[in-house]
Amino acid sequence: MKAVTSPSATTNSTSTKKRRWCALFLVAVPVIAGLSLLKEPAEMYGIQAPASQKSMPDLNTASPGEVFQPVATAAIVALVPNGIFNVAQLCVALQTLQFLPDANKMTSADVVVFHDGLTPMKQNFLREECLSSRRKIIFPRLEYSFSNFFPDGFDPVTETPNWQRRTKWGYHQMIRFWITYIWKHSLWQQSRYKTIMRLDADACWHNSTPPSHLPSLPNSNTGDNMVVYHANRVAGEVSFVAKGFLQFVQDYVAKHNISVQNPRLYERIIESCPGKCPTFYNNFEVSRISFMNRSDVKAFHWAMTEEEPFGVFRYRWGDALARYAVMSLFAQPQQVFGGGTSVPKGYSHPLGNRSHW
């Protein structure tokens, strides 16, 4: 007698298969795609670059009118290291953007890839081989170098991180970018983008009907009802990389006489830290640029990354911690969308972070 499968079991099985497909896709395809990038241009081997490559426009020095002419007001934003595998992995993530609701619209969101010296060959590869919709892609360069730009008063030579990956401070600099320096980039003053959706290179979208508002925010209400942040699921940060964060937040609130806007979220910080500080798992997020550039929000970000106790560098305070704290202090409950126990429909982050920072 044939067993009867319940609808919920079928749904769970389908979801699991899609996550497995994403994981396989994100492992196998970058390996294959990376082979096409093994032939780096002249600067690595002393070989002269082909004329077609040399004639490509410099997207980082052209005037704003020549480069940044968005039709859409939403941007999909990534930060990519220069390594071949990272570029190939981002290529896969970009290909899955075809499943977002805006993929074939005239106003589909642009893709903005921040980088620190991505070669023209790699930029062209991402532009020509990896986008499967109407989207434009631009490559603004970071306005500082990860390798030699640190907060005043912090000595990267004598200090030792309590956590690191490939380079001593690379991962910390990536966090610093997502907390503070993404919002300071001149791109946002040169263009009419209003919201950004984050795209990690090791994430993907699949054909499971993602929320219809993506990659924008869910409504256009104004004033106190305007949604400023679409959160991923709530997660937690272990005490090892949240050392001193609770004290920092409490001291900041007292020092600046902050009127907490979301007491429920703030209470969770007080109750849960330092054991497992609450976070928004922000490998996916949609943010309103004007909110992140408010003076009070910018001041908090600056204190996290640029001032004592330099918690991002000394203790690896993450941007996920920052997002949860900012929403608790500065955003009213109705201004935060999502933040439950599950990821947005159609989204997968199956591999964890594999960035070579």
JSON list of C-alpha atoms in Angstrom, two decimals, residues 33-45 47-60 80-84 87-88 90-91 94 113 115 117-130 137 139:
[
{"chain": "A", "resi": 33, "resn": "ALA", "atom": "CA", "xyz": [33.50, 29.64, -13.57]},
{"chain": "A", "resi": 34, "resn": "GLY", "atom": "CA", "xyz": [36.71, 30.41, -11.78]},
{"chain": "A", "resi": 35, "resn": "LEU", "atom": "CA", "xyz": [38.67, 28.60, -14.47]},
{"chain": "A", "resi": 36, "resn": "SER", "atom": "CA", "xyz": [37.71, 31.35, -16.91]},
{"chain": "A", "resi": 37, "resn": "LEU", "atom": "CA", "xyz": [39.27, 33.89, -14.56]},
{"chain": "A", "resi": 38, "resn": "LEU", "atom": "CA", "xyz": [42.60, 32.14, -14.06]},
{"chain": "A", "resi": 39, "resn": "LYS", "atom": "CA", "xyz": [44.15, 34.19, -16.85]},
{"chain": "A", "resi": 40, "resn": "GLU", "atom": "CA", "xyz": [44.52, 37.46, -15.01]},
{"chain": "A", "resi": 41, "resn": "PRO", "atom": "CA", "xyz": [45.50, 40.61, -16.92]},
{"chain": "A", "resi": 42, "resn": "ALA", "atom": "CA", "xyz": [48.94, 42.05, -17.35]},
{"chain": "A", "resi": 43, "resn": "GLU", "atom": "CA", "xyz": [49.66, 43.36, -13.87]},
{"chain": "A", "resi": 44, "resn": "MET", "atom": "CA", "xyz": [49.98, 39.87, -12.38]},
{"chain": "A", "resi": 45, "resn": "TYR", "atom": "CA", "xyz": [52.28, 38.31, -14.97]},
{"chain": "A", "resi": 47, "resn": "ILE", "atom": "CA", "xyz": [51.73, 40.38, -20.01]},
{"chain": "A", "resi": 48, "resn": "GLN", "atom": "CA", "xyz": [50.18, 43.26, -21.93]},
{"chain": "A", "resi": 49, "resn": "ALA", "atom": "CA", "xyz": [46.40, 43.37, -21.65]},
{"chain": "A", "resi": 50, "resn": "PRO", "atom": "CA", "xyz": [44.42, 43.03, -24.90]},
{"chain": "A", "resi": 51, "resn": "ALA", "atom": "CA", "xyz": [43.28, 46.27, -26.54]},
{"chain": "A", "resi": 52, "resn": "SER", "atom": "CA", "xyz": [39.61, 45.49, -25.91]},
{"chain": "A", "resi": 53, "resn": "GLN", "atom": "CA", "xyz": [40.28, 45.24, -22.21]},
{"chain": "A", "resi": 54, "resn": "LYS", "atom": "CA", "xyz": [42.39, 48.41, -22.06]},
{"chain": "A", "resi": 55, "resn": "SER", "atom": "CA", "xyz": [39.65, 50.37, -23.78]},
{"chain": "A", "resi": 56, "resn": "MET", "atom": "CA", "xyz": [36.99, 49.52, -21.20]},
{"chain": "A", "resi": 57, "resn": "PRO", "atom": "CA", "xyz": [35.71, 52.61, -19.32]},
{"chain": "A", "resi": 58, "resn": "ASP", "atom": "CA", "xyz": [37.04, 53.21, -15.83]},
{"chain": "A", "resi": 59, "resn": "LEU", "atom": "CA", "xyz": [33.89, 53.00, -13.76]},
{"chain": "A", "resi": 60, "resn": "ASN", "atom": "CA", "xyz": [35.62, 54.40, -10.71]},
{"chain": "A", "resi": 80, "resn": "VAL", "atom": "CA", "xyz": [33.45, 41.35, -3.02]},
{"chain": "A", "resi": 81, "resn": "PRO", "atom": "CA", "xyz": [37.11, 40.52, -2.35]},
{"chain": "A", "resi": 82, "resn": "ASN", "atom": "CA", "xyz": [39.43, 40.32, -5.35]},
{"chain": "A", "resi": 83, "resn": "GLY", "atom": "CA", "xyz": [39.96, 36.54, -5.28]},
{"chain": "A", "resi": 84, "resn": "ILE", "atom": "CA", "xyz": [38.90, 34.39, -8.22]},
{"chain": "A", "resi": 87, "resn": "VAL", "atom": "CA", "xyz": [34.15, 36.60, -7.90]},
{"chain": "A", "resi": 88, "resn": "ALA", "atom": "CA", "xyz": [32.94, 33.30, -9.33]},
{"chain": "A", "resi": 90, "resn": "LEU", "atom": "CA", "xyz": [29.24, 36.15, -6.60]},
{"chain": "A", "resi": 91, "resn": "CYS", "atom": "CA", "xyz": [28.50, 35.32, -10.22]},
{"chain": "A", "resi": 94, "resn": "LEU", "atom": "CA", "xyz": [23.87, 37.28, -9.28]},
{"chain": "A", "resi": 113, "resn": "VAL", "atom": "CA", "xyz": [29.38, 45.81, -6.37]},
{"chain": "A", "resi": 115, "resn": "HIS", "atom": "CA", "xyz": [35.38, 46.47, -4.24]},
{"chain": "A", "resi": 117, "resn": "GLY", "atom": "CA", "xyz": [40.72, 46.99, -6.85]},
{"chain": "A", "resi": 118, "resn": "LEU", "atom": "CA", "xyz": [38.64, 44.49, -8.80]},
{"chain": "A", "resi": 119, "resn": "THR", "atom": "CA", "xyz": [40.32, 44.15, -12.20]},
{"chain": "A", "resi": 120, "resn": "PRO", "atom": "CA", "xyz": [38.51, 45.20, -15.40]},
{"chain": "A", "resi": 121, "resn": "MET", "atom": "CA", "xyz": [38.55, 41.57, -16.53]},
{"chain": "A", "resi": 122, "resn": "LYS", "atom": "CA", "xyz": [36.67, 40.46, -13.42]},
{"chain": "A", "resi": 123, "resn": "GLN", "atom": "CA", "xyz": [34.25, 43.36, -13.66]},
{"chain": "A", "resi": 124, "resn": "ASN", "atom": "CA", "xyz": [33.53, 42.47, -17.27]},
{"chain": "A", "resi": 125, "resn": "PHE", "atom": "CA", "xyz": [33.04, 38.82, -16.35]},
{"chain": "A", "resi": 126, "resn": "LEU", "atom": "CA", "xyz": [30.41, 39.76, -13.76]},
{"chain": "A", "resi": 127, "resn": "ARG", "atom": "CA", "xyz": [28.73, 42.15, -16.17]},
{"chain": "A", "resi": 128, "resn": "GLU", "atom": "CA", "xyz": [28.66, 39.92, -19.23]},
{"chain": "A", "resi": 129, "resn": "GLU", "atom": "CA", "xyz": [28.34, 36.41, -17.84]},
{"chain": "A", "resi": 130, "resn": "CYS", "atom": "CA", "xyz": [26.43, 36.65, -14.58]},
{"chain": "A", "resi": 137, "resn": "ILE", "atom": "CA", "xyz": [25.72, 46.61, -12.75]},
{"chain": "A", "resi": 139, "resn": "PHE", "atom": "CA", "xyz": [31.47, 48.83, -9.63]}
]
